[in-house]
PDB file of C-alpha atoms in Angstrom:
ATOM      1  CA  UNK A   1       7.741  48.029  40.392  1.00  0.00           C
ATOM      2  CA  UNK A   2       9.860  49.995  42.723  1.00  0.00           C
ATOM      3  CA  UNK A   3      13.203  48.460  43.490  1.00  0.00           C
ATOM      4  CA  UNK A   4      15.020  49.312  46.624  1.00  0.00           C
ATOM      5  CA  UNK A   5      18.759  49.390  46.445  1.00  0.00           C
ATOM      6  CA  UNK A   6      20.720  48.010  49.322  1.00  0.00           C
ATOM      7  CA  UNK A   7      23.686  50.104  50.178  1.00  0.00           C
ATOM      8  CA  UNK A   8      26.686  49.228  52.209  1.00  0.00           C
ATOM      9  CA  UNK A   9      27.093  51.176  55.427  1.00  0.00           C
ATOM     10  CA  UNK A  10      29.005  54.364  54.875  1.00  0.00           C
ATOM     11  CA  UNK A  11      29.852  55.712  58.319  1.00  0.00           C
ATOM     12  CA  UNK A  12      32.187  58.650  58.680  1.00  0.00           C
ATOM     13  CA  UNK A  13      34.454  58.290  61.688  1.00  0.00           C
ATOM     14  CA  UNK A  14      36.294  61.146  63.329  1.00  0.00           C
ATOM     15  CA  UNK A  15      39.924  60.682  64.300  1.00  0.00           C
ATOM     16  CA  UNK A  16      38.978  59.619  67.820  1.00  0.00           C
ATOM     17  CA  UNK A  17      36.099  57.465  66.605  1.00  0.00           C
ATOM     18  CA  UNK A  18      38.342  55.764  64.065  1.00  0.00           C
ATOM     19  CA  UNK A  19      40.913  55.076  66.751  1.00  0.00           C
ATOM     20  CA  UNK A  20      38.327  53.621  69.098  1.00  0.00           C
ATOM     21  CA  UNK A  21      36.753  51.567  66.326  1.00  0.00           C
ATOM     22  CA  UNK A  22      40.043  50.130  65.119  1.00  0.00           C
ATOM     23  CA  UNK A  23      41.568  49.515  68.562  1.00  0.00           C
ATOM     24  CA  UNK A  24      38.362  48.054  69.966  1.00  0.00           C
ATOM     25  CA  UNK A  25      37.821  45.780  67.000  1.00  0.00           C
ATOM     26  CA  UNK A  26      41.438  44.595  67.000  1.00  0.00           C
ATOM     27  CA  UNK A  27      41.305  43.896  70.734  1.00  0.00           C
ATOM     28  CA  UNK A  28      38.092  41.902  70.274  1.00  0.00           C
ATOM     29  CA  UNK A  29      39.560  40.030  67.302  1.00  0.00           C
ATOM     30  CA  UNK A  30      42.738  39.363  69.277  1.00  0.00           C
ATOM     31  CA  UNK A  31      40.694  37.882  72.094  1.00  0.00           C
ATOM     32  CA  UNK A  32      38.693  35.814  69.595  1.00  0.00           C
ATOM     33  CA  UNK A  33      41.872  34.575  67.894  1.00  0.00           C
ATOM     34  CA  UNK A  34      43.352  33.554  71.238  1.00  0.00           C
ATOM     35  CA  UNK A  35      40.190  31.583  72.062  1.00  0.00           C
ATOM     36  CA  UNK A  36      39.530  29.936  68.707  1.00  0.00           C
ATOM     37  CA  UNK A  37      42.931  29.610  67.055  1.00  0.00           C
ATOM     38  CA  UNK A  38      45.307  29.179  69.982  1.00  0.00           C
ATOM     39  CA  UNK A  39      46.853  32.658  69.730  1.00  0.00           C
ATOM     40  CA  UNK A  40      47.845  32.305  66.078  1.00  0.00           C
ATOM     41  CA  UNK A  41      49.685  35.468  65.144  1.00  0.00           C
ATOM     42  CA  UNK A  42      49.231  34.755  61.439  1.00  0.00           C
ATOM     43  CA  UNK A  43      45.437  34.680  61.748  1.00  0.00           C
ATOM     44  CA  UNK A  44      45.605  37.898  63.747  1.00  0.00           C
ATOM     45  CA  UNK A  45      47.732  39.539  61.047  1.00  0.00           C
ATOM     46  CA  UNK A  46      45.393  38.411  58.272  1.00  0.00           C
ATOM     47  CA  UNK A  47      42.440  39.927  60.152  1.00  0.00           C
ATOM     48  CA  UNK A  48      44.334  43.162  60.718  1.00  0.00           C
ATOM     49  CA  UNK A  49      44.575  44.111  57.035  1.00  0.00           C
ATOM     50  CA  UNK A  50      40.793  44.333  56.339  1.00  0.00           C
ATOM     51  CA  UNK A  51      40.264  46.244  59.594  1.00  0.00           C
ATOM     52  CA  UNK A  52      42.904  48.732  58.440  1.00  0.00           C
ATOM     53  CA  UNK A  53      41.201  49.085  55.061  1.00  0.00           C
ATOM     54  CA  UNK A  54      37.788  49.638  56.678  1.00  0.00           C
ATOM     55  CA  UNK A  55      39.179  52.201  59.087  1.00  0.00           C
ATOM     56  CA  UNK A  56      40.784  54.201  56.285  1.00  0.00           C
ATOM     57  CA  UNK A  57      37.693  53.916  54.088  1.00  0.00           C
ATOM     58  CA  UNK A  58      35.327  55.074  56.834  1.00  0.00           C
ATOM     59  CA  UNK A  59      37.339  58.058  58.068  1.00  0.00           C
ATOM     60  CA  UNK A  60      35.845  61.498  57.723  1.00  0.00           C
ATOM     61  CA  UNK A  61      37.369  63.749  55.057  1.00  0.00           C
ATOM     62  CA  UNK A  62      38.984  66.092  57.563  1.00  0.00           C
ATOM     63  CA  UNK A  63      40.553  63.241  59.533  1.00  0.00           C
ATOM     64  CA  UNK A  64      41.844  61.166  56.634  1.00  0.00           C
ATOM     65  CA  UNK A  65      45.507  61.568  57.447  1.00  0.00           C
ATOM     66  CA  UNK A  66      45.082  60.087  60.931  1.00  0.00           C
ATOM     67  CA  UNK A  67      44.261  56.620  59.572  1.00  0.00           C
ATOM     68  CA  UNK A  68      47.892  55.533  59.011  1.00  0.00           C
ATOM     69  CA  UNK A  69      48.672  56.677  62.550  1.00  0.00           C
ATOM     70  CA  UNK A  70      45.732  54.888  64.159  1.00  0.00           C
ATOM     71  CA  UNK A  71      46.182  51.414  62.696  1.00  0.00           C
ATOM     72  CA  UNK A  72      49.641  50.565  64.116  1.00  0.00           C
ATOM     73  CA  UNK A  73      48.460  51.589  67.578  1.00  0.00           C
ATOM     74  CA  UNK A  74      45.416  49.358  67.168  1.00  0.00           C
ATOM     75  CA  UNK A  75      47.655  46.493  66.008  1.00  0.00           C
ATOM     76  CA  UNK A  76      49.655  46.720  69.230  1.00  0.00           C
ATOM     77  CA  UNK A  77      46.467  47.015  71.309  1.00  0.00           C
ATOM     78  CA  UNK A  78      45.031  43.859  69.790  1.00  0.00           C
ATOM     79  CA  UNK A  79      48.243  41.926  70.359  1.00  0.00           C
ATOM     80  CA  UNK A  80      47.789  42.069  74.138  1.00  0.00           C
ATOM     81  CA  UNK A  81      45.444  39.046  74.356  1.00  0.00           C
ATOM     82  CA  UNK A  82      47.279  37.166  71.576  1.00  0.00           C
ATOM     83  CA  UNK A  83      50.900  37.544  72.693  1.00  0.00           C
ATOM     84  CA  UNK A  84      52.603  34.901  74.830  1.00  0.00           C
ATOM     85  CA  UNK A  85      51.963  35.740  78.471  1.00  0.00           C
ATOM     86  CA  UNK A  86      54.055  33.333  80.505  1.00  0.00           C
ATOM     87  CA  UNK A  87      56.128  34.661  83.386  1.00  0.00           C
ATOM     88  CA  UNK A  88      54.172  37.609  84.780  1.00  0.00           C
ATOM     89  CA  UNK A  89      54.471  41.202  83.654  1.00  0.00           C
ATOM     90  CA  UNK A  90      57.964  40.909  82.213  1.00  0.00           C
ATOM     91  CA  UNK A  91      56.961  37.758  80.309  1.00  0.00           C
ATOM     92  CA  UNK A  92      53.881  39.481  78.900  1.00  0.00           C
ATOM     93  CA  UNK A  93      55.960  42.481  77.773  1.00  0.00           C
ATOM     94  CA  UNK A  94      58.556  40.199  76.226  1.00  0.00           C
ATOM     95  CA  UNK A  95      55.806  38.288  74.391  1.00  0.00           C
ATOM     96  CA  UNK A  96      54.290  41.552  73.163  1.00  0.00           C
ATOM     97  CA  UNK A  97      57.619  42.876  71.852  1.00  0.00           C
ATOM     98  CA  UNK A  98      58.415  39.539  70.236  1.00  0.00           C
ATOM     99  CA  UNK A  99      55.013  39.454  68.542  1.00  0.00           C
ATOM    100  CA  UNK A 100      55.504  43.006  67.285  1.00  0.00           C
ATOM    101  CA  UNK A 101      58.909  42.089  65.880  1.00  0.00           C
ATOM    102  CA  UNK A 102      57.864  38.843  64.237  1.00  0.00           C
ATOM    103  CA  UNK A 103      54.606  40.178  62.792  1.00  0.00           C
ATOM    104  CA  UNK A 104      56.045  43.402  61.368  1.00  0.00           C
ATOM    105  CA  UNK A 105      55.089  42.323  57.841  1.00  0.00           C
ATOM    106  CA  UNK A 106      51.386  42.309  58.675  1.00  0.00           C
ATOM    107  CA  UNK A 107      51.783  45.603  60.532  1.00  0.00           C
ATOM    108  CA  UNK A 108      53.452  47.208  57.503  1.00  0.00           C
ATOM    109  CA  UNK A 109      50.881  45.750  55.096  1.00  0.00           C
ATOM    110  CA  UNK A 110      47.922  47.105  57.050  1.00  0.00           C
ATOM    111  CA  UNK A 111      49.542  50.476  57.608  1.00  0.00           C
ATOM    112  CA  UNK A 112      50.480  50.749  53.933  1.00  0.00           C
ATOM    113  CA  UNK A 113      46.946  49.833  52.864  1.00  0.00           C
ATOM    114  CA  UNK A 114      45.461  52.470  55.184  1.00  0.00           C
ATOM    115  CA  UNK A 115      47.991  55.037  54.009  1.00  0.00           C
ATOM    116  CA  UNK A 116      47.337  54.413  50.313  1.00  0.00           C
ATOM    117  CA  UNK A 117      43.567  54.572  50.771  1.00  0.00           C
ATOM    118  CA  UNK A 118      43.824  57.776  52.800  1.00  0.00           C
ATOM    119  CA  UNK A 119      46.188  59.331  50.269  1.00  0.00           C
ATOM    120  CA  UNK A 120      44.010  58.443  47.280  1.00  0.00           C
ATOM    121  CA  UNK A 121      40.901  59.761  49.018  1.00  0.00           C
ATOM    122  CA  UNK A 122      42.741  62.961  49.940  1.00  0.00           C
ATOM    123  CA  UNK A 123      43.968  63.502  46.371  1.00  0.00           C
ATOM    124  CA  UNK A 124      40.437  62.990  45.033  1.00  0.00           C
ATOM    125  CA  UNK A 125      39.096  65.453  47.604  1.00  0.00           C
ATOM    126  CA  UNK A 126      41.635  68.139  46.648  1.00  0.00           C
ATOM    127  CA  UNK A 127      40.970  67.630  42.936  1.00  0.00           C
ATOM    128  CA  UNK A 128      37.213  67.874  43.410  1.00  0.00           C
ATOM    129  CA  UNK A 129      37.617  71.097  45.394  1.00  0.00           C
ATOM    130  CA  UNK A 130      39.755  72.687  42.700  1.00  0.00           C
ATOM    131  CA  UNK A 131      37.121  72.004  40.012  1.00  0.00           C
TER     132      UNK A 131
END
C-alpha cells in the first residue's frame, strides 16, 4: 500500500507579496468583522495574530526581516472598515486613530509574534549556512 502524505501549503512570499497578502487578508477580515460582529475590535485583534504568524512563517528567506514591518501596516489597513466612521472624513480618521490607540496590545502581540518567528528562522538559516 502506498500512502500519500498530505502536506500543509508552504508558499514563499516575497516582501511585496507578503505585504499584499497580509494587508489584503486583514482588510477582508476587517470587512467581515464589521458585517458579522458589529465592528468588534477585539475580534479583529484576535484574528490579526494568526495572520501575523502566517505572514512571518510564509516569507521567503531573503525577505524574512520585512515581516515585522509589514504586519503593523496591514493592521492599520484592516482597521479602515472596522473603525467608527461617523462624521465624515474627520470622524473616520478620529475613529481610526482611536482604534489604533485602544487596540495597541493586539498590534504589539502580532508584531512581536512575527518578529520572533522571523528572528528564529533567520538564526536557523545563518547556522545552517555556517555548517
